[in-house]
Structures are given as C-alpha cells and as structure tokens.
Amino acid sequence: MHQQKRQPELVEGNLPVFVFPTELIFYADDQSTHKQVLTLYNPYEFALKFKVLCTTPNKYVVVDAAGAVKPQCCMDIVIRHRDVRSCHYGVIDKFRLQVSEQSQRKALGRKEVVATLLPSAKEQQKEEEEKRIKEHLTESLFFEQSFQPENRTVSSGPSLLTVFLAVVCITALMLPTLGDVESLVPLYLHLSVNQKLVAAYILGCCCCTWALSTCGKRGLLFIAVCGLL
C-alpha cells in the first residue's frame, strides 16, 4: 500500500528567510531614494504568508505589508519614507519580516532589515572615500612598521661586541710572538703561534659579521676575494 510522504514539522522561528537587500538607505536630498523595494524570496515547496512590522511605522508607508508568496517565487514589497526631516538623520529603524505557512499562525521564521535616513548621497560618498583613504594609510603604516626592524638590522652596522672583539684580536696580533728576544714588550705579553691563529680566526669572523650587516652578500664576496688575493 502506497503511503503518502508527510512533510516534516517545521520548528517555530527556525526557518531561514531570504530578503534582499538587508539594509535600506534613504537620502533626504534625493527624492528617488525615498521609495525602496524589498524582495522576499520563497525557495520552498510550500506557500508562505508574510507580514512586515516596523519599529517606527509613522515614518514609513509599506505597500502590501501582508500577503503570500507562492512556492519558488518572489514578492516585491515597496517601502516609502514619508518623514525626511533633519531630526531623523542617522536614526536606525528596523523592519521585521515574519513568515509562516498559510495554514498556520505561528511564525516559522523572521528577518530584520535596517533602514537609515542620511542627509545627502554626496556627503555619504565623501565619508566613504575618507574612510577608504584612512584604511589605506593605516595599511601603509602597518607594512612600513612591519619591515622597518628588518631594514634597521641590515643598515645598523656591527654591534659593540663585534667591534670590541675585533680590537682585541688586532691588538693580540700586534703583540710579539714567543721567542722574540729583541722585543721591548714584557714577556708575559708574548703570545704563542696558536694563540695568534685563534685571534686571526676570531678577527675573520668579526669581519664577516660586519660585512654581512652593512653590505650583505656583496660584502662577504668582497672579503673572500681579498682573502684569495
């Protein structure tokens, strides 16, 4: 025996509501914007009843504030702003669209749309342009600060420790070697050949560090060529 498919019971308030746009902007100096259109879509397999509510109904006229949308169809809802006084500039109002099945009263879903009255479209465009410029400057400063430490590291030159080690090694290499009898330097300052080799090695490392910090790879290449010569 063939059984009819039963439609699953819909939970109150959980049905997604598809409305476009989700924000209405009215401009006082542009009368063409005083009339806006909301489009309610019904992608479902059953018809939907809808009702439009508003936080400030005295400021708006809603054409077809209640009605029905057939399955997989859409419905245009016209909203007119009838009070464009300056005292309402920047005030955010809200419209709420509630939908339900035609055979039921409970609201299956709801969607809020914000509405704002602005004095002029030109001023709005100017503010948006200034905002974009500020964001661009902020991004530029961020990237500049991000790369600044690296640039400082490259151009800061050798550290004080490197300079100190280089001076000590040069001094050690200038001291007489053990066995040099004719030197006037005290005997305890005479260094062995191995000690001078260590000093020469450390001095080479200091020179490489200095070249890398000031000239980069070109400095290392220059030192290598000089060593070969």
Backbone as numpy.savetxt, mean C-alpha at the origin, in Angstrom:
# Nx Ny Nz CAx CAy CAz Cx Cy Cz
-41.33 -44.14 -7.86 -42.18 -42.94 -7.86 -41.30 -41.71 -7.86
-41.59 -40.81 -8.77 -40.76 -39.62 -8.92 -41.06 -38.63 -7.79
-40.02 -38.18 -7.09 -40.19 -37.22 -6.00 -39.78 -35.84 -6.49
-40.59 -34.83 -6.17 -40.26 -33.47 -6.55 -39.13 -32.94 -5.68
-38.25 -32.16 -6.31 -37.13 -31.57 -5.58 -37.66 -30.41 -4.73
-37.32 -30.45 -3.48 -37.74 -29.38 -2.58 -36.65 -28.32 -2.52
-37.05 -27.08 -2.65 -36.09 -25.98 -2.56 -35.61 -25.86 -1.12
-34.30 -25.75 -0.89 -33.79 -25.64 0.48 -34.31 -24.38 1.15
-34.60 -24.49 2.42 -35.13 -23.36 3.16 -34.06 -22.30 3.32
-34.40 -21.07 3.01 -33.46 -19.97 3.08 -33.45 -19.37 4.47
-32.26 -19.08 4.96 -32.12 -18.52 6.30 -32.31 -17.01 6.24
-33.03 -16.46 7.18 -33.34 -15.04 7.18 -32.06 -14.21 7.30
-31.90 -13.25 6.40 -30.78 -12.32 6.45 -29.50 -12.80 5.82
-29.43 -14.04 5.33 -28.18 -14.59 4.79 -28.13 -14.58 3.27
-29.16 -14.16 2.60 -29.17 -14.19 1.14 -28.38 -12.99 0.60
-27.37 -13.24 -0.23 -26.62 -12.11 -0.81 -27.51 -11.27 -1.72
-27.36 -9.95 -1.59 -28.13 -9.00 -2.40 -27.16 -8.28 -3.32
-27.47 -8.26 -4.61 -26.58 -7.68 -5.61 -27.17 -6.36 -6.10
-26.49 -5.26 -5.75 -26.92 -3.92 -6.10 -25.74 -3.15 -6.67
-26.03 -2.35 -7.69 -24.99 -1.49 -8.26 -25.60 -0.13 -8.59
-24.89 0.97 -8.24 -23.65 1.03 -7.47 -23.93 0.90 -5.97
-22.87 0.81 -5.20 -23.01 0.72 -3.75 -22.81 2.07 -3.08
-22.59 3.11 -3.87 -22.42 4.47 -3.33 -23.02 5.47 -4.31
-23.78 6.41 -3.79 -24.39 7.46 -4.60 -23.80 8.80 -4.19
-23.33 9.57 -5.17 -22.76 10.89 -4.92 -23.55 11.91 -5.72
-24.14 12.86 -5.02 -24.90 13.94 -5.63 -24.07 15.23 -5.55
-24.08 16.02 -6.60 -23.38 17.30 -6.62 -24.40 18.43 -6.72
-24.30 19.37 -5.79 -25.30 20.44 -5.73 -25.30 21.32 -6.98
-24.11 21.54 -7.56 -24.02 22.44 -8.72 -24.28 21.72 -10.04
-24.52 20.42 -10.01 -24.77 19.65 -11.23 -26.14 18.98 -11.11
-27.12 19.58 -11.76 -28.50 19.08 -11.62 -28.68 17.69 -12.21
-27.84 17.32 -13.16 -27.96 15.99 -13.76 -27.65 14.87 -12.77
-26.91 15.19 -11.71 -26.58 14.17 -10.70 -27.64 14.07 -9.62
-28.62 14.95 -9.64 -29.66 14.89 -8.61 -30.56 13.69 -8.80
-30.44 13.02 -9.92 -31.20 11.80 -10.20 -30.21 10.66 -10.40
-30.31 9.66 -9.55 -29.42 8.50 -9.61 -30.25 7.23 -9.77
-29.60 6.21 -10.31 -30.29 4.93 -10.57 -29.56 3.81 -9.86
-30.29 3.06 -9.07 -29.80 1.84 -8.45 -30.35 0.64 -9.23
-29.48 -0.31 -9.51 -29.91 -1.51 -10.23 -29.83 -2.70 -9.29
-30.97 -3.35 -9.10 -31.06 -4.54 -8.26 -31.11 -5.77 -9.15
-30.17 -6.69 -8.93 -30.07 -7.91 -9.75 -30.64 -9.10 -8.97
-31.30 -9.99 -9.71 -31.83 -11.22 -9.14 -31.26 -12.41 -9.92
-30.15 -12.99 -9.46 -29.56 -14.12 -10.17 -30.16 -15.47 -9.78
-31.18 -15.45 -8.95 -31.72 -16.69 -8.39 -32.83 -17.28 -9.28
-33.24 -18.47 -8.93 -34.27 -19.19 -9.70 -35.67 -18.89 -9.22
-35.82 -17.96 -8.30 -37.13 -17.61 -7.78 -37.24 -16.07 -7.75
-38.45 -15.58 -7.79 -38.69 -14.14 -7.79 -38.41 -13.55 -6.42
-38.02 -12.27 -6.41 -37.71 -11.57 -5.17 -38.60 -10.34 -5.03
-39.10 -10.14 -3.83 -39.73 -8.88 -3.50 -38.66 -7.98 -2.87
-38.76 -6.68 -3.13 -37.78 -5.77 -2.53 -38.50 -4.56 -1.95
-37.80 -3.92 -1.01 -38.29 -2.71 -0.39 -37.11 -1.82 -0.08
-37.25 -0.52 -0.39 -36.16 0.43 -0.18 -36.49 1.29 1.03
-35.60 1.30 2.00 -35.74 2.14 3.19 -34.63 3.18 3.20
-34.83 4.28 3.91 -33.84 5.37 3.93 -33.79 5.97 5.32
-32.59 6.40 5.73 -32.42 7.02 7.05 -33.01 8.43 7.09
-33.06 9.11 5.92 -33.63 10.46 5.84 -34.59 10.52 4.65
-35.75 9.96 4.77 -36.67 9.89 3.62 -37.18 11.26 3.16
-37.10 12.29 4.03 -37.58 13.62 3.63 -36.65 14.29 2.63
-35.43 13.79 2.44 -34.48 14.40 1.51 -34.51 13.75 0.13
-35.19 12.61 0.00 -35.13 11.86 -1.26 -36.53 11.45 -1.71
-36.63 11.24 -3.01 -37.81 10.65 -3.61 -37.38 9.36 -4.29
-37.95 8.25 -3.86 -37.60 6.95 -4.42 -38.75 6.46 -5.28
-38.49 6.34 -6.58 -39.50 5.83 -7.51 -39.49 4.30 -7.42
-40.63 3.71 -7.28 -40.74 2.25 -7.11 -39.95 1.80 -5.90
-40.33 2.33 -4.73 -39.64 1.97 -3.49 -39.92 0.53 -3.08
-40.90 -0.11 -3.67 -41.20 -1.51 -3.40 -41.67 -2.15 -4.70
-41.35 -3.43 -4.84 -41.73 -4.13 -6.06 -41.20 -5.53 -6.08
-41.11 -6.10 -7.26 -40.66 -7.48 -7.43 -39.73 -7.57 -8.62
-38.78 -8.51 -8.53 -37.83 -8.76 -9.62 -37.97 -10.22 -10.02
-38.18 -10.44 -11.29 -38.33 -11.81 -11.79 -37.01 -12.57 -11.69
-37.07 -13.90 -11.73 -35.83 -14.69 -11.68 -34.88 -14.33 -12.82
-33.60 -14.17 -12.46 -32.53 -13.88 -13.41 -32.83 -12.62 -14.23
-33.37 -11.64 -13.57 -33.64 -10.34 -14.18 -33.12 -9.24 -13.26
-33.28 -8.00 -13.69 -32.84 -6.88 -12.88 -33.91 -5.80 -12.88
-33.77 -4.85 -11.94 -34.77 -3.80 -11.77 -34.05 -2.50 -11.46
-34.41 -1.42 -12.18 -33.83 -0.10 -11.93 -34.70 0.66 -10.95
-34.03 1.23 -9.94 -34.72 2.01 -8.92 -34.19 3.44 -8.99
-35.06 4.38 -9.30 -34.66 5.79 -9.46 -34.76 6.50 -8.12
-33.67 7.22 -7.79 -33.62 7.99 -6.54 -33.29 9.44 -6.88
-34.13 10.36 -6.41 -33.94 11.78 -6.65 -33.65 12.50 -5.33
-32.65 13.38 -5.38 -32.33 14.21 -4.21 -33.13 15.52 -4.35
-33.93 15.83 -3.37 -34.79 17.01 -3.48 -34.44 18.12 -2.49
-33.34 17.96 -1.75 -32.94 18.99 -0.80 -31.42 19.16 -0.85
-30.96 20.04 -1.74 -29.52 20.20 -1.97 -28.98 21.45 -1.28
-29.51 21.76 -0.13 -29.01 22.92 0.62 -27.61 22.65 1.16
-26.87 23.73 1.40 -25.47 23.61 1.85 -25.35 22.95 3.21
-26.41 23.00 4.02 -26.33 22.37 5.34 -26.25 20.85 5.26
-26.53 20.30 4.08 -26.47 18.85 3.90 -25.17 18.38 3.25
-24.26 19.33 2.96 -23.00 18.95 2.31 -22.20 18.00 3.21
-21.74 16.93 2.64 -20.88 15.99 3.36 -21.60 15.05 4.29
-22.92 15.20 4.44 -23.68 14.30 5.31 -23.89 12.97 4.59
-23.61 11.88 5.30 -23.75 10.54 4.72 -25.10 9.95 5.11
-25.92 9.71 4.11 -27.20 9.04 4.32 -27.09 7.59 3.85
-28.04 6.77 4.29 -28.00 5.36 3.94 -29.35 4.88 3.41
-29.29 4.09 2.35 -30.46 3.37 1.84 -30.26 1.88 2.15
-31.34 1.24 2.51 -31.29 -0.19 2.77 -32.29 -0.90 1.86
-31.77 -1.86 1.09 -32.62 -2.67 0.22 -32.83 -4.02 0.89
-34.08 -4.32 1.18 -34.44 -5.61 1.77 -35.15 -6.46 0.73
-34.77 -7.72 0.65 -35.38 -8.62 -0.32 -35.96 -9.82 0.42
-37.01 -10.38 -0.19 -37.65 -11.57 0.37 -38.36 -12.32 -0.75
-38.74 -13.55 -0.47 -39.53 -14.30 -1.44 -40.95 -13.75 -1.49
-41.56 -13.89 -2.64 -42.91 -13.33 -2.80 -43.92 -13.97 -1.86
-43.68 -15.20 -1.50 -44.65 -15.92 -0.66 -44.35 -15.76 0.83
-43.30 -14.99 1.18 -42.92 -14.86 2.58 -42.74 -13.39 2.93
-42.81 -13.11 4.22 -42.64 -11.75 4.70 -41.24 -11.49 5.27
-40.60 -12.53 5.75 -39.30 -12.32 6.38 -38.26 -11.90 5.35
-37.37 -11.00 5.76 -36.31 -10.50 4.88 -35.21 -11.54 4.76
-34.99 -12.01 3.53 -33.94 -13.01 3.30 -32.56 -12.39 3.20
-32.50 -11.12 2.79 -31.21 -10.45 2.66 -31.40 -8.95 2.63
-30.30 -8.25 2.87 -30.36 -6.79 2.86 -29.00 -6.24 2.42
-29.06 -5.05 1.84 -27.85 -4.40 1.35 -27.97 -2.90 1.59
-26.89 -2.28 2.10 -26.90 -0.85 2.36 -26.13 -0.10 1.29
-26.67 1.04 0.89 -26.04 1.91 -0.10 -25.92 3.29 0.54
-24.71 3.86 0.53 -24.51 5.18 1.13 -24.73 6.26 0.08
-25.20 7.41 0.52 -25.45 8.55 -0.37 -24.86 9.80 0.27
-24.17 10.61 -0.54 -23.51 11.81 -0.05 -23.77 12.97 -1.00
-24.03 14.13 -0.44 -24.21 15.36 -1.22 -22.96 16.20 -1.09
-22.35 16.54 -2.23 -21.14 17.37 -2.26 -21.44 18.67 -2.98
-20.72 19.73 -2.66 -21.04 21.03 -3.27 -20.75 21.11 -4.76
-19.61 20.53 -5.19 -19.21 20.69 -6.59 -18.40 19.50 -7.05
-18.63 19.11 -8.29 -17.85 18.01 -8.87 -16.41 18.44 -9.10
-16.20 19.73 -9.45 -14.85 20.23 -9.70 -14.02 20.20 -8.41
-14.64 20.60 -7.29 -13.93 20.56 -6.02 -13.59 19.13 -5.64
-14.49 18.21 -5.91 -14.22 16.80 -5.62 -13.06 16.29 -6.44
-13.03 16.64 -7.73 -11.92 16.22 -8.58 -10.61 16.83 -8.11
-10.67 18.10 -7.66 -9.47 18.75 -7.15 -8.95 18.05 -5.90
-9.86 17.68 -5.00 -9.45 16.98 -3.78 -8.86 15.61 -4.11
-9.46 14.91 -5.07 -8.93 13.60 -5.45 -7.55 13.74 -6.08
-7.35 14.81 -6.89 -6.05 15.03 -7.50 -5.00 15.34 -6.43
-5.36 16.18 -5.45 -4.44 16.47 -4.36 -4.13 15.22 -3.55
-5.11 14.37 -3.35 -4.90 13.13 -2.62 -3.93 12.22 -3.37
-4.10 12.13 -4.72 -3.19 11.30 -5.51 -1.77 11.84 -5.45
-1.63 13.18 -5.47 -0.29 13.78 -5.41 0.35 13.47 -4.05
-0.43 13.59 -2.98 0.12 13.29 -1.65 0.54 11.83 -1.55
-0.28 10.93 -2.10 0.08 9.51 -2.07 1.34 9.25 -2.87
1.48 9.94 -4.02 2.68 9.77 -4.84 3.92 10.27 -4.10
3.79 11.44 -3.42 4.92 11.96 -2.66 5.27 11.05 -1.50
4.25 10.49 -0.86 4.51 9.57 0.25 5.25 8.33 -0.22
4.84 7.78 -1.36 5.53 6.62 -1.92 6.96 6.96 -2.30
7.16 8.16 -2.87 8.52 8.56 -3.26 9.42 8.69 -2.05
8.90 9.31 -0.96 9.69 9.44 0.25 9.99 8.07 0.86
9.01 7.16 0.78 9.21 5.82 1.34 10.35 5.09 0.62
10.32 5.13 -0.73 11.36 4.45 -1.48 12.71 5.13 -1.28
12.70 6.47 -1.16 13.95 7.18 -0.95 14.57 6.81 0.38
13.73 6.74 1.43 14.23 6.35 2.74 14.66 4.89 2.78
13.98 4.05 1.98 14.32 2.63 1.96 15.70 2.40 1.37
16.05 3.16 0.33 17.33 2.96 -0.33 18.42 3.85 0.24
18.08 4.81 1.09 19.08 5.72 1.61 20.14 5.03 2.46
19.79 4.12 3.38 20.85 3.45 4.15 21.84 2.72 3.28
21.36 2.08 2.19 22.27 1.37 1.31 23.24 2.34 0.64
22.73 3.52 0.21 23.59 4.51 -0.41 24.62 5.03 0.58
24.19 5.21 1.84 25.14 5.66 2.85 26.23 4.63 3.07
25.86 3.37 3.05 26.86 2.33 3.26 27.90 2.31 2.16
27.45 2.55 0.94 28.37 2.51 -0.19 29.31 3.69 -0.19
28.80 4.90 0.22 29.60 6.10 0.07 30.19 6.60 1.39
30.02 5.84 2.50 30.48 6.33 3.78 31.97 6.19 3.98
32.64 5.35 3.18 34.07 5.17 3.31 34.42 4.16 4.40
35.72 3.97 4.68 36.15 2.96 5.66 35.76 3.36 7.08
35.56 2.34 7.93 35.23 2.61 9.32 36.47 3.00 10.10
36.26 3.50 11.31 37.39 3.90 12.15 38.26 2.70 12.53
37.63 1.55 12.71 38.40 0.35 13.04 39.32 -0.03 11.89
38.82 0.07 10.66 39.66 -0.25 9.50 40.84 0.69 9.39
40.61 1.99 9.61 41.69 2.96 9.55 42.72 2.70 10.64
42.22 2.38 11.85 43.14 2.12 12.97 44.02 0.90 12.70
43.40 -0.18 12.20 44.17 -1.38 11.89 45.19 -1.12 10.79
44.81 -0.32 9.79 45.75 -0.01 8.71 46.94 0.76 9.23
46.73 1.72 10.10 47.83 2.52 10.67 48.75 1.64 11.49
48.18 0.74 12.30 49.00 -0.16 13.12 49.84 -1.07 12.24
49.24 -1.60 11.17 49.98 -2.51 10.29 51.10 -1.78 9.54
50.83 -0.58 9.09 51.87 0.20 8.40 53.03 0.49 9.35
52.68 0.84 10.62 53.73 1.09 11.62 54.56 -0.16 11.87
53.87 -1.32 11.95 54.58 -2.58 12.18 55.50 -2.91 11.02
55.09 -2.64 9.81 55.94 -2.93 8.65 57.15 -2.01 8.58
57.04 -0.82 9.17 58.16 0.14 9.16 59.18 -0.15 10.26
58.81 -0.97 11.24 59.75 -1.31 12.31 60.83 -2.26 11.79
61.99 -2.25 12.39 63.09 -3.13 11.92 62.79 -4.60 12.19
63.45 -5.44 11.43 63.28 -6.88 11.56 64.30 -7.43 12.55
63.97 -8.52 13.20 64.89 -9.16 14.13 66.22 -9.48 13.44
67.30 -9.15 14.09 68.64 -9.39 13.52 69.26 -8.15 12.91
68.46 -7.07 12.82 68.98 -5.83 12.27 69.76 -5.11 13.38
71.09 -5.23 13.37 71.93 -4.72 14.46 72.10 -3.22 14.36
72.14 -2.68 13.17 72.45 -1.26 12.97 71.26 -0.36 13.30
70.08 -0.90 13.61 68.91 -0.08 13.88 69.03 0.60 15.23
68.59 1.84 15.31 68.59 2.60 16.55 67.34 2.36 17.38
66.38 1.61 16.81 65.14 1.31 17.51 65.42 0.26 18.58
64.78 0.41 19.76 65.01 -0.59 20.82 64.71 -2.00 20.34
65.40 -2.97 20.93 65.30 -4.36 20.48 63.90 -4.93 20.67
63.19 -4.47 21.69 61.86 -5.06 21.94 60.84 -4.64 20.87
61.20 -3.64 20.05 60.32 -3.23 18.96 60.67 -3.90 17.65
61.68 -4.74 17.64 62.02 -5.47 16.43 61.02 -6.62 16.24
60.55 -6.77 15.00 59.56 -7.80 14.71 60.16 -8.89 13.85
59.58 -10.08 13.99 60.04 -11.19 13.17 59.40 -11.10 11.78
59.92 -11.95 10.88 59.39 -11.96 9.51 57.94 -12.42 9.51
57.62 -13.40 10.31 56.24 -13.90 10.37 55.29 -12.83 10.87
55.72 -12.04 11.86 54.88 -10.97 12.37 54.62 -9.92 11.30
55.63 -9.62 10.51 55.44 -8.64 9.44 54.56 -9.19 8.32
54.63 -10.50 8.08 53.74 -11.10 7.09 52.28 -11.00 7.53
52.05 -11.23 8.83 50.69 -11.08 9.36 50.21 -9.64 9.22
51.10 -8.69 9.54 50.74 -7.27 9.42 50.43 -6.91 7.97
51.21 -7.46 7.04 50.98 -7.18 5.62 49.64 -7.77 5.16
49.33 -8.97 5.68 48.04 -9.59 5.31 46.86 -8.76 5.82
46.93 -8.31 7.09 45.85 -7.50 7.66 45.73 -6.18 6.92
46.86 -5.59 6.56 46.83 -4.34 5.80 46.15 -4.53 4.45
46.40 -5.67 3.81 45.74 -5.96 2.54 44.24 -6.08 2.70
43.82 -6.73 3.78 42.38 -6.86 4.04 41.74 -5.49 4.28
42.46 -4.62 5.01 41.94 -3.28 5.25 41.81 -2.50 3.95
42.79 -2.65 3.08 42.73 -1.95 1.80 41.56 -2.45 0.96
41.32 -3.76 0.97 40.19 -4.31 0.22 38.86 -3.79 0.77
38.75 -3.73 2.10 37.53 -3.20 2.71 37.30 -1.75 2.33
38.39 -0.95 2.37 38.27 0.46 2.00 37.87 0.61 0.53
38.49 -0.18 -0.35 38.18 -0.08 -1.78 36.74 -0.49 -2.06
36.26 -1.53 -1.38 34.90 -1.99 -1.60 33.86 -0.98 -1.10
34.17 -0.30 0.01 33.22 0.65 0.59 33.18 1.97 -0.16
34.24 2.32 -0.83 34.28 3.61 -1.53 34.07 3.48 -3.04
34.68 2.49 -3.65 34.64 2.38 -5.11 33.91 1.13 -5.60
33.51 0.25 -4.70 32.83 -0.96 -5.12 33.78 -1.95 -5.76
33.27 -2.72 -6.72 34.06 -3.76 -7.36 35.22 -3.17 -8.17
35.07 -1.94 -8.66 36.15 -1.33 -9.43 37.38 -1.10 -8.56
37.14 -0.75 -7.29 38.26 -0.55 -6.38 39.02 -1.84 -6.13
38.27 -2.97 -5.96 38.94 -4.26 -5.78 39.74 -4.64 -7.01
39.21 -4.37 -8.18 39.91 -4.67 -9.42 41.19 -3.86 -9.53
41.13 -2.59 -9.11 42.32 -1.73 -9.17 43.40 -2.25 -8.25
43.02 -2.68 -7.02 44.01 -3.22 -6.09 44.62 -4.49 -6.62
43.81 -5.36 -7.24 44.32 -6.61 -7.78 45.33 -6.34 -8.90
45.05 -5.36 -9.77 45.97 -5.04 -10.84 47.28 -4.50 -10.29
47.17 -3.62 -9.26 48.37 -3.08 -8.65 49.22 -4.18 -8.01
48.55 -5.18 -7.40 49.29 -6.28 -6.79 50.02 -7.11 -7.83
49.41 -7.30 -9.02 50.06 -8.06 -10.07 51.28 -7.31 -10.62
51.15 -5.98 -10.67 52.28 -5.19 -11.17 53.41 -5.16 -10.16
